[in-house]
XYZ file of C-alpha atoms in Angstrom:
715
model
C 146.890 48.124 54.415
C 144.143 46.545 56.443
C 144.627 43.326 57.270
C 142.867 40.843 55.337
C 138.823 39.878 56.787
C 138.467 36.603 58.785
C 135.373 34.618 59.673
C 134.711 33.030 62.161
C 135.358 29.643 62.709
C 132.261 26.831 64.259
C 133.153 23.758 63.729
C 130.279 22.089 62.242
C 130.009 18.138 61.935
C 128.570 17.187 58.665
C 128.421 12.711 58.469
C 127.476 11.162 56.195
C 128.392 7.341 54.988
C 129.642 7.124 57.928
C 133.235 9.281 57.563
C 132.561 12.661 59.200
C 134.176 15.945 57.708
C 134.284 19.249 60.011
C 132.561 22.510 58.313
C 133.888 25.684 60.012
C 131.919 28.212 57.687
C 128.829 26.033 56.627
C 127.216 29.133 59.436
C 127.686 31.686 56.247
C 124.984 29.527 55.367
C 122.464 31.319 57.407
C 122.094 34.928 56.006
C 119.765 36.476 59.262
C 123.071 35.280 61.363
C 124.444 39.235 61.586
C 127.399 37.642 60.910
C 127.292 36.561 57.725
C 126.338 40.276 56.466
C 129.704 41.791 58.676
C 132.299 39.221 56.408
C 130.058 40.049 53.038
C 130.801 43.542 53.770
C 134.086 42.733 54.886
C 135.635 41.213 52.094
C 134.005 43.919 50.301
C 135.260 46.623 51.330
C 138.519 44.680 51.463
C 138.559 44.731 47.833
C 137.818 48.154 47.834
C 140.871 49.208 49.703
C 143.236 46.784 48.289
C 142.140 47.673 44.559
C 142.086 51.209 45.572
C 145.464 51.826 43.524
C 143.778 50.165 40.604
C 140.539 52.523 40.199
C 142.258 54.994 37.892
C 142.406 51.281 35.522
C 139.301 49.984 36.332
C 137.684 53.897 35.501
C 139.700 53.688 32.311
C 138.816 50.286 31.204
C 135.274 51.242 31.583
C 135.967 54.231 29.532
C 137.084 52.228 26.760
C 134.586 49.153 26.634
C 131.503 52.246 26.477
C 133.449 53.793 24.284
C 133.456 50.718 21.780
C 129.201 50.055 21.921
C 127.363 52.752 19.736
C 124.931 53.807 22.818
C 121.648 54.969 21.239
C 121.346 52.056 18.290
C 118.049 49.862 17.735
C 118.553 46.261 16.064
C 116.910 44.673 13.278
C 113.389 45.092 13.406
C 111.047 42.524 12.138
C 107.199 42.086 10.979
C 105.306 39.965 12.733
C 101.587 40.334 12.601
C 100.517 44.212 11.185
C 103.268 45.547 13.332
C 107.609 46.105 12.847
C 108.970 45.856 16.178
C 112.374 46.005 17.561
C 114.375 47.506 20.133
C 115.865 50.118 21.176
C 118.826 51.868 23.628
C 119.696 55.397 24.691
C 122.389 56.824 25.528
C 122.815 56.726 29.664
C 120.304 54.180 29.884
C 120.961 51.132 31.709
C 118.187 49.192 29.934
C 116.533 48.431 26.726
C 113.064 50.335 25.161
C 111.068 47.349 23.162
C 108.765 49.393 20.592
C 106.605 48.933 17.340
C 104.822 50.598 14.543
C 102.422 49.972 12.102
C 103.816 48.744 8.848
C 104.154 51.915 7.110
C 106.652 53.924 8.262
C 105.034 57.343 8.463
C 103.481 56.018 11.853
C 104.690 57.004 14.687
C 106.581 54.353 17.741
C 104.724 53.402 20.475
C 106.510 51.980 22.960
C 105.739 48.376 24.227
C 108.193 48.498 27.555
C 110.462 50.597 28.592
C 112.271 48.804 31.227
C 114.160 52.041 32.340
C 110.775 52.777 33.935
C 110.239 49.113 35.393
C 114.076 49.553 36.975
C 113.934 53.482 38.197
C 114.397 52.932 41.755
C 115.442 49.592 41.382
C 119.199 48.005 41.827
C 118.220 45.248 39.535
C 116.397 44.718 36.568
C 115.663 41.180 34.541
C 111.872 41.606 31.589
C 111.551 37.646 31.095
C 108.949 37.155 28.985
C 107.906 39.561 26.297
C 105.314 38.543 24.495
C 102.536 40.383 22.569
C 99.428 38.637 21.726
C 98.278 37.338 18.857
C 96.036 40.611 18.154
C 98.319 42.793 18.496
C 96.127 44.222 21.556
C 97.688 43.146 24.653
C 101.060 42.379 25.984
C 101.989 39.869 28.095
C 105.560 40.636 30.882
C 107.019 39.807 33.899
C 110.301 41.592 35.922
C 112.085 40.252 38.297
C 113.767 43.230 40.387
C 116.058 41.166 42.810
C 118.359 38.730 39.913
C 116.502 35.692 42.184
C 114.759 34.582 38.664
C 110.984 34.227 40.237
C 109.482 36.435 38.075
C 106.015 38.156 38.490
C 103.723 38.389 35.499
C 101.889 40.928 34.433
C 100.447 41.640 31.202
C 99.196 44.975 29.474
C 95.891 46.913 27.506
C 98.052 48.035 24.441
C 95.095 49.914 23.283
C 94.961 51.760 26.190
C 97.444 51.904 27.153
C 96.157 50.465 30.694
C 97.973 47.222 32.746
C 95.713 44.603 33.438
C 94.910 44.645 37.134
C 95.402 40.663 37.822
C 99.314 40.088 38.123
C 100.955 36.953 38.933
C 103.809 35.809 41.033
C 106.394 33.380 41.615
C 106.387 32.118 37.546
C 109.646 31.411 35.953
C 110.803 33.007 32.752
C 113.959 32.366 30.864
C 116.323 35.596 30.143
C 118.204 33.129 27.230
C 114.735 31.859 25.390
C 111.386 33.291 26.337
C 110.023 29.483 27.220
C 107.082 30.266 30.786
C 104.528 32.392 29.270
C 102.475 31.738 25.431
C 99.682 33.435 24.655
C 96.477 31.227 22.667
C 95.291 32.176 19.637
C 92.495 33.861 20.936
C 93.926 36.669 22.644
C 92.478 36.298 26.061
C 93.902 33.010 27.200
C 97.728 32.672 28.273
C 99.701 30.117 29.430
C 102.425 30.035 32.559
C 104.221 27.933 34.331
C 104.667 28.936 38.375
C 107.728 27.330 41.015
C 107.461 25.247 43.699
C 109.735 25.629 46.434
C 112.863 24.696 45.433
C 112.320 26.645 41.858
C 111.627 24.174 39.879
C 109.134 24.997 37.391
C 106.258 22.762 36.910
C 102.724 23.780 37.222
C 101.492 24.732 34.013
C 98.358 27.190 34.774
C 95.732 28.357 32.034
C 95.040 32.273 32.876
C 92.006 34.104 30.691
C 91.991 38.113 30.871
C 90.439 39.957 32.987
C 89.453 37.581 35.424
C 91.057 37.167 38.896
C 94.008 34.286 39.262
C 92.024 32.721 41.604
C 90.152 31.869 38.744
C 93.665 29.638 36.927
C 92.450 26.740 36.132
C 95.530 24.519 36.484
C 96.771 22.130 33.518
C 99.604 20.604 34.371
C 101.419 19.067 37.438
C 105.637 18.051 36.979
C 105.404 15.713 39.393
C 108.457 14.568 39.475
C 111.305 15.932 40.625
C 114.148 15.769 38.238
C 112.075 17.268 35.452
C 111.185 21.030 34.460
C 108.336 22.043 32.388
C 109.149 24.037 29.760
C 106.344 25.986 27.421
C 106.647 27.384 24.099
C 103.464 28.195 20.689
C 105.431 26.313 17.658
C 106.524 28.603 14.534
C 103.566 27.565 11.829
C 101.634 29.055 15.957
C 99.305 25.135 15.143
C 100.501 24.541 18.973
C 101.336 25.125 22.305
C 104.082 22.703 23.673
C 105.031 21.534 26.599
C 108.674 20.313 27.239
C 109.123 18.102 30.215
C 113.263 17.744 30.704
C 115.081 16.545 32.953
C 119.449 15.339 32.279
C 118.664 11.842 30.918
C 115.396 12.250 29.853
C 112.070 14.380 28.138
C 108.816 14.882 27.138
C 106.697 17.136 25.322
C 103.022 17.363 24.902
C 101.565 19.722 23.393
C 96.965 20.967 21.915
C 96.183 22.992 19.659
C 96.637 26.408 20.513
C 93.171 27.685 18.885
C 92.180 24.905 21.684
C 93.599 26.312 24.560
C 90.712 23.764 26.937
C 91.563 21.001 24.805
C 93.001 17.812 25.531
C 96.884 18.291 26.740
C 98.287 14.646 24.791
C 101.633 13.172 25.267
C 103.212 13.006 21.776
C 105.742 10.471 23.654
C 105.781 8.862 26.842
C 109.073 9.489 28.462
C 111.289 6.429 28.622
C 114.256 6.642 31.193
C 117.104 6.863 28.993
C 115.840 8.954 26.265
C 115.468 11.832 25.078
C 113.082 13.371 22.141
C 113.083 17.628 20.930
C 110.261 18.105 18.375
C 108.428 21.075 15.628
C 105.991 21.021 13.788
C 105.563 21.975 10.052
C 102.015 21.710 7.264
C 100.884 18.187 9.959
C 104.082 16.472 11.020
C 106.272 16.593 13.732
C 110.379 16.486 12.779
C 111.859 15.665 16.090
C 115.312 15.130 16.962
C 115.866 11.972 19.222
C 118.531 10.284 20.858
C 116.798 6.998 20.218
C 119.491 4.190 19.395
C 121.827 7.324 18.472
C 123.985 8.628 20.396
C 124.764 11.658 18.771
C 121.259 12.278 17.658
C 119.244 11.499 14.832
C 116.213 13.126 12.999
C 112.680 11.557 12.442
C 109.286 12.272 11.344
C 106.091 10.975 12.870
C 102.362 12.488 11.940
C 100.053 14.465 14.461
C 97.184 11.461 14.392
C 100.472 8.959 15.830
C 103.597 10.488 17.168
C 104.545 8.163 19.859
C 108.319 6.036 19.538
C 106.914 3.097 17.300
C 105.554 5.693 13.979
C 108.613 7.475 14.057
C 110.211 7.505 10.369
C 113.604 8.187 10.559
C 115.051 11.393 8.333
C 118.721 11.250 8.658
C 120.456 8.891 10.335
C 123.035 8.385 13.280
C 126.315 10.176 12.255
C 129.324 9.317 15.005
C 131.550 12.180 13.466
C 127.793 15.229 13.813
C 126.200 16.201 17.461
C 122.943 16.960 15.436
C 121.823 19.694 17.913
C 118.167 20.932 16.937
C 115.567 20.971 15.064
C 113.500 24.306 13.442
C 111.175 24.503 10.234
C 109.682 26.895 8.062
C 106.751 26.073 5.841
C 108.732 24.731 3.031
C 112.454 23.870 4.930
C 113.535 22.189 8.047
C 116.417 23.339 9.414
C 119.090 21.392 11.126
C 121.646 23.297 13.798
C 124.280 20.065 13.675
C 127.812 19.966 15.693
C 131.287 19.020 13.792
C 134.763 19.543 15.442
C 133.843 21.800 18.100
C 132.023 23.955 14.971
C 128.371 24.816 14.482
C 126.973 23.593 11.577
C 123.228 24.815 9.425
C 122.312 21.910 7.294
C 118.333 23.228 5.212
C 116.847 20.819 4.418
C 114.048 22.410 0.635
C 111.987 21.287 -1.805
C 112.570 17.814 -3.298
C 114.494 17.271 0.108
C 117.206 18.908 -2.181
C 120.249 19.016 1.194
C 122.794 21.986 1.386
C 124.992 23.809 4.574
C 126.031 27.292 5.370
C 129.441 27.949 5.077
C 131.325 29.948 6.986
C 134.327 32.264 6.720
C 136.697 31.526 9.292
C 138.566 28.650 10.972
C 136.286 29.047 14.236
C 133.218 31.052 15.207
C 129.036 31.300 15.988
C 126.527 31.346 14.896
C 122.916 31.254 16.470
C 119.682 32.207 15.022
C 117.356 35.006 15.512
C 113.703 34.934 16.505
C 112.249 34.371 12.148
C 108.429 34.812 12.835
C 107.294 34.474 9.275
C 106.559 31.619 8.640
C 105.473 30.631 5.141
C 109.386 32.767 4.192
C 112.265 31.616 2.288
C 114.752 33.811 4.037
C 116.376 32.014 7.371
C 117.655 34.916 10.057
C 120.950 34.241 11.473
C 123.633 35.752 13.825
C 127.210 35.081 13.142
C 130.776 36.799 14.906
C 133.980 36.029 15.266
C 136.047 36.086 17.986
C 137.513 38.767 15.523
C 133.879 39.494 13.589
C 131.634 41.684 15.439
C 127.665 40.424 15.781
C 126.398 40.137 12.081
C 122.663 39.962 11.211
C 122.385 37.620 8.577
C 119.804 37.117 5.981
C 119.978 33.305 4.005
C 117.838 32.809 1.158
C 118.178 29.243 1.475
C 116.529 28.631 -1.781
C 119.403 30.332 -3.758
C 122.409 30.208 -1.034
C 122.411 33.412 -0.919
C 124.632 35.580 2.254
C 122.863 39.100 2.650
C 124.528 41.226 5.377
C 121.927 43.266 7.186
C 123.132 44.581 10.225
C 126.542 44.516 12.162
C 127.019 45.842 15.273
C 129.003 48.929 15.590
C 132.405 48.748 16.982
C 133.239 52.413 17.543
C 136.724 54.177 18.157
C 138.125 52.870 15.173
C 138.593 48.533 15.726
C 140.262 47.498 12.265
C 139.564 44.186 12.278
C 142.737 43.013 10.245
C 145.194 43.250 13.615
C 144.382 40.807 14.804
C 144.068 36.838 14.290
C 141.649 34.140 15.162
C 142.377 30.717 15.440
C 142.095 27.138 16.302
C 144.916 24.686 17.208
C 144.645 21.172 19.758
C 146.085 20.208 22.943
C 146.134 16.481 23.717
C 144.207 15.102 26.855
C 146.516 12.335 29.490
C 144.082 9.445 27.386
C 144.833 11.026 24.382
C 141.672 12.925 23.169
C 142.522 16.171 21.277
C 140.655 19.040 22.485
C 140.430 21.844 20.237
C 141.333 25.215 21.413
C 140.203 28.710 19.844
C 142.646 31.646 20.739
C 143.101 35.743 19.491
C 145.187 37.690 19.967
C 147.117 40.827 18.042
C 148.575 40.757 14.511
C 152.518 41.663 15.754
C 152.344 39.460 18.417
C 155.850 36.983 19.983
C 155.486 33.900 20.520
C 158.345 33.844 23.614
C 156.700 33.263 26.238
C 156.171 35.969 28.085
C 152.052 36.633 26.947
C 149.984 37.381 29.587
C 146.957 35.111 28.593
C 143.615 34.770 29.719
C 142.156 31.127 29.518
C 138.366 30.224 29.551
C 136.568 27.170 29.655
C 133.258 25.820 30.944
C 132.679 22.088 30.410
C 129.566 21.150 31.657
C 125.764 20.200 31.396
C 126.904 20.023 27.429
C 126.942 23.165 26.863
C 129.002 23.623 23.792
C 131.511 27.502 24.135
C 131.319 29.022 21.383
C 134.106 31.341 19.725
C 132.239 34.431 19.565
C 132.963 38.236 19.642
C 133.079 40.139 23.272
C 134.576 43.670 22.122
C 135.408 44.322 25.735
C 137.994 41.875 25.737
C 140.466 43.930 23.274
C 140.388 46.116 26.316
C 142.628 42.617 26.816
C 143.645 42.040 23.556
C 144.946 45.684 23.210
C 147.661 44.979 26.005
C 149.245 42.122 24.457
C 147.087 39.780 26.423
C 146.384 36.341 24.100
C 142.242 35.302 24.965
C 141.915 31.496 25.144
C 138.916 29.216 24.982
C 139.538 25.588 25.830
C 136.555 23.805 24.280
C 136.535 20.345 27.414
C 134.769 17.241 27.825
C 131.569 18.417 29.516
C 130.930 20.360 26.975
C 129.309 18.978 23.968
C 131.834 20.765 21.513
C 132.825 17.209 19.535
C 129.502 15.257 20.038
C 127.733 13.993 23.171
C 130.114 10.832 23.915
C 132.330 14.586 24.049
C 129.939 15.830 27.048
C 129.069 12.135 28.653
C 132.763 12.626 28.694
C 133.245 14.727 31.794
C 129.700 14.055 33.592
C 129.359 12.226 36.652
C 132.532 9.644 36.918
C 134.220 10.903 34.295
C 133.818 14.472 35.438
C 137.512 14.941 36.172
C 138.009 14.839 32.691
C 137.114 18.650 32.515
C 139.586 19.607 34.569
C 142.231 17.537 33.389
C 141.548 18.396 29.580
C 141.678 22.381 30.801
C 144.821 22.050 32.642
C 145.992 19.695 29.360
C 144.880 22.820 27.729
C 146.508 25.425 29.907
C 149.787 23.527 29.855
C 149.835 23.114 25.760
C 149.583 26.582 25.418
C 152.671 27.702 27.869
C 154.711 25.234 25.692
C 154.014 26.705 22.098
C 154.725 29.240 23.610
C 152.260 31.719 23.849
C 151.714 31.824 27.184
C 153.500 31.056 30.951
C 152.674 30.322 34.168
C 154.434 33.457 35.443
C 151.503 34.646 32.577
C 148.559 32.330 32.978
C 145.413 32.910 33.785
C 141.577 30.997 33.945
C 138.929 32.201 34.731
C 135.411 30.298 34.772
C 131.453 30.564 35.529
C 129.123 28.824 37.526
C 130.630 25.267 36.607
C 133.127 26.983 34.854
C 134.018 28.033 38.139
C 133.715 25.065 39.332
C 136.350 24.104 37.000
C 138.738 26.826 37.391
C 138.426 26.081 41.353
C 139.063 22.303 41.024
C 142.227 23.279 38.896
C 143.514 25.404 41.171
C 143.013 22.930 44.124
C 144.418 20.264 41.789
C 147.689 22.196 39.513
C 148.219 25.031 42.017
C 151.600 26.043 40.512
C 150.164 26.096 36.885
C 148.889 29.408 37.646
C 149.126 33.015 38.315
C 145.566 34.080 38.775
C 141.927 32.549 38.629
C 138.705 34.664 37.722
C 136.328 31.749 39.741
C 132.698 33.456 39.170
C 129.417 32.349 41.609
C 131.810 29.069 41.399
C 129.766 25.722 41.966
C 132.228 24.503 45.382
C 130.884 22.918 47.981
C 129.775 20.141 45.120
C 129.584 17.003 48.310
C 127.409 19.777 50.558
C 125.188 20.731 47.844
C 124.577 18.081 46.358
C 123.589 16.721 49.780
C 120.359 19.087 50.118
C 117.356 18.426 47.678
C 115.826 21.895 49.645
C 118.158 24.259 47.226
C 117.156 25.104 43.654
C 117.920 22.864 41.480
C 119.854 19.570 42.995
C 117.540 17.444 42.730
C 117.567 17.567 39.596
C 121.480 17.566 38.707
C 121.719 14.461 40.248
C 122.297 13.118 36.997
C 124.829 15.524 35.754
C 126.874 15.399 38.855
C 125.729 11.934 41.214
C 123.801 11.507 44.489
C 126.105 11.791 47.320
C 123.378 9.564 49.008
C 124.813 6.424 46.972
C 128.889 5.657 47.999
C 130.320 5.534 45.691
C 129.467 9.048 44.158
C 129.848 9.841 47.058
C 133.584 9.079 47.209
C 133.990 9.691 43.831
C 132.280 14.024 44.327
C 134.514 14.892 47.063
C 137.881 13.573 45.716
C 137.050 16.664 42.714
C 134.996 19.680 45.571
C 137.370 22.645 45.830
C 136.080 23.573 49.259
C 136.632 20.277 50.116
C 140.473 20.086 48.441
C 141.872 22.913 49.738
C 145.692 22.654 51.586
C 148.151 24.418 53.012
C 149.878 25.254 49.408
C 150.473 28.182 48.076
C 147.662 29.035 45.658
C 147.772 31.907 43.052
C 145.828 35.083 43.276
C 141.851 35.292 43.382
C 139.024 36.897 42.582
C 136.015 35.170 43.892
C 132.363 36.727 42.506
C 128.678 35.770 44.078
C 125.354 37.380 43.952
C 123.851 37.671 47.632
C 120.363 37.014 45.558
C 121.256 34.047 43.705
C 119.536 30.961 42.834
C 121.324 28.893 41.495
C 124.913 29.133 43.127
C 124.429 30.068 46.956
C 126.469 33.119 47.859
C 127.780 30.784 50.811
C 129.952 28.442 48.223
C 132.055 31.496 47.116
C 132.308 32.688 51.065
C 132.528 29.600 51.785
C 135.351 28.647 49.389
C 136.674 32.604 49.712
C 137.365 32.011 53.600
C 138.615 28.707 54.161
C 141.833 29.235 51.848
C 141.964 32.632 53.601
C 142.308 30.081 56.947
C 144.748 27.230 55.319
C 146.095 28.694 52.180
C 150.401 29.634 53.102
C 151.134 31.922 50.246
C 150.677 36.291 50.525
C 149.379 36.207 46.918
C 145.770 38.386 46.529
C 142.332 36.128 47.604
C 139.399 38.508 46.986
C 135.831 38.095 47.361
C 133.094 40.606 45.452
C 129.623 40.207 46.752
C 126.996 41.507 44.376
C 124.073 42.299 46.464
C 121.592 43.234 44.643
C 122.321 40.852 42.239
C 122.035 37.267 41.350
C 124.021 34.436 39.181
C 124.033 37.070 35.814
C 126.001 39.717 38.085
C 125.115 43.738 37.321
C 121.784 44.312 35.180
C 122.272 47.251 33.811
C 124.403 48.014 29.877
C 126.990 50.506 32.449
C 126.634 48.335 36.086
C 128.250 44.886 34.064
C 130.295 47.005 32.825
C 131.726 48.152 35.740
C 132.419 44.796 37.624
C 133.838 43.921 33.691
C 136.984 47.277 34.760
C 137.078 45.519 38.408
C 137.813 41.556 37.030
C 140.128 42.812 33.767
C 142.514 45.108 36.317
C 143.044 42.634 38.291
C 144.781 40.283 36.175
C 146.371 43.223 34.135
C 147.714 43.705 38.118
C 148.648 41.041 38.615
C 149.877 39.538 35.411
C 151.140 42.714 33.741
C 151.534 45.611 36.943
C 150.678 48.230 36.870
C 153.253 50.254 35.167
C 152.794 47.915 31.574
C 148.691 49.047 32.055
C 149.089 52.410 29.756
C 146.894 51.562 27.223
C 147.315 52.706 23.152
C 144.798 55.875 23.684
C 143.729 56.947 19.853
C 143.176 52.572 19.367
C 140.927 52.346 22.072
C 139.023 55.584 22.778
C 135.726 56.440 20.147
C 137.726 59.501 18.612
C 134.501 61.881 19.883
C 135.014 61.004 23.425
C 138.663 61.793 23.664
C 138.891 65.466 24.078
C 136.635 64.172 27.690
C 138.550 61.664 28.298
C 141.682 63.603 28.376
C 141.267 64.761 32.112
C 140.949 61.097 33.035
C 143.804 59.489 30.989
C 146.043 61.892 32.185
C 145.021 61.721 35.394
C 145.750 57.937 35.156
C 149.213 57.737 32.925
C 150.151 60.420 35.984
C 149.036 56.909 38.435
C 150.260 53.822 36.765
C 153.933 55.307 35.402
């Protein structure tokens, strides 16, 4: 085996507040420096070499995970206008095909967009916006082929099946919320958002179909660098809303969707520390707000007088319930709440009658579907748990009937009765009880000998719910326990839970996670020699900070696209997201924040001690956590650490923050992660699989030769 890669040390002094830090790897920020690519390539080659003995296992893991997927499948159809819309996946294809039919079933399929064709010849392809005009005749869609999250917006004539000549570059979109593009009700006017040099969404334009983009009208520019702008149409299609968002305050503006050239009115002017999120129903805005309510409350105001001074309280603040979000149908208001780290759905119907949707398991996840029909008594949502596959539910809001309309098929003979999910609690250093969601095989012995993967995030108020992941069963079937630590920094237990894990309280996230690890060891689920931890992005900061604080506690760590160079990044306002996040992490221009952030920044706290086995990942085009942060972290660890444990840096050279975009390519990345864990925690001699349990029967014959080869290597 060749020697591990080394990066040249080029001392770079950084002086702040009269103190000087020497950064030997600051030069990695310059991607034009040939040495940068040489180092990243060398690390990738090293990973291939030292993980070479796990290649048969990687192939087997890939076959298992792929074998659980119904490769040719279709989403539930959804009626919009005179069409039925749905998405198809085809066996062997990486990406979805977006389709529709006229309402009558006998009508032929119309393909709106085949993402596989867009991705042809490309290593990465993400579709952001995908929105049909109200008259059904035009499609707006945006594409990112580099992973930079900078999208080009295209327009398609669905009648003649041709692309309009205008293409709009540098636009914002979100693969999660589709909040960057909206149609006016005339089906001729399109609203879109562009990015500034730091890739902050800040300008809102109007475009008329068939005209030059040079004629587009700028209708708003967000000049406050702490704010981003997003756009959304209300469910009843009455208004276009612009959401102006910072980590400390929000503001919404609105205009009538029938009058795209009309006035963009402020719903209520922004006030530092005040957040509000509206929806519209029959002449009123229903608004979730933290004004005079740490955990948020529900108010309403008329469209004519929507300002804060006119807000009428509907549901008051509650100490034990976080009000997350409000949505509205014609005759029902839907509230998404969170209590005891679990999401709840509260429905307000006729005559203000209130009831909650009942969920059957102790730990679960629930997300809303698009629900494009405004005038309906059926609310569609997606339910899953650590052991229940994603299930689409049509919930009858008047009767409370729960109707299962589709459940994801998990092939290869998945049997829910073989697994257990539960919720337990660890006690943090200050006495707070931290929830932990767990899943494992029913025959598990709590003797401390079980390999475990503990996952966490803990930032931005994001709650991590216990959802289903079919890939995870390749670990569970090998005796692993999987756990989620619902630590502070998320809003799992309310707004105070978030605020107790940010700014000067950030270290609570790390000590909570450590307390969860220690509790799981104490309860016999695992041991220090069998415990691995994983987190990505801000979760990568979490596991990396815990790594530097307690390197003795873990056997292996996976830090994906990890935010590890906290001081340097937050001191550079030209880096995307920096100015937007001063209220999350602090501004190191302030000496007190500088000292506090420096005390936990993983890159700045590497010591000459023994560290666990490490797999660090990055994306070369990542706009959220620049590639140089994980790269520098790996290089400095190699320089300083005193152990001979494995340290791997994996760079995806054609993607960004989310890794590979294709579903099969993504499985291959997961297979590397899992092979690393199995190898480091179990050893390959114990890595053989229960073949019939994890491969679908129809694939067993095709896989036999691979399995025989794998088992000969593993044994």
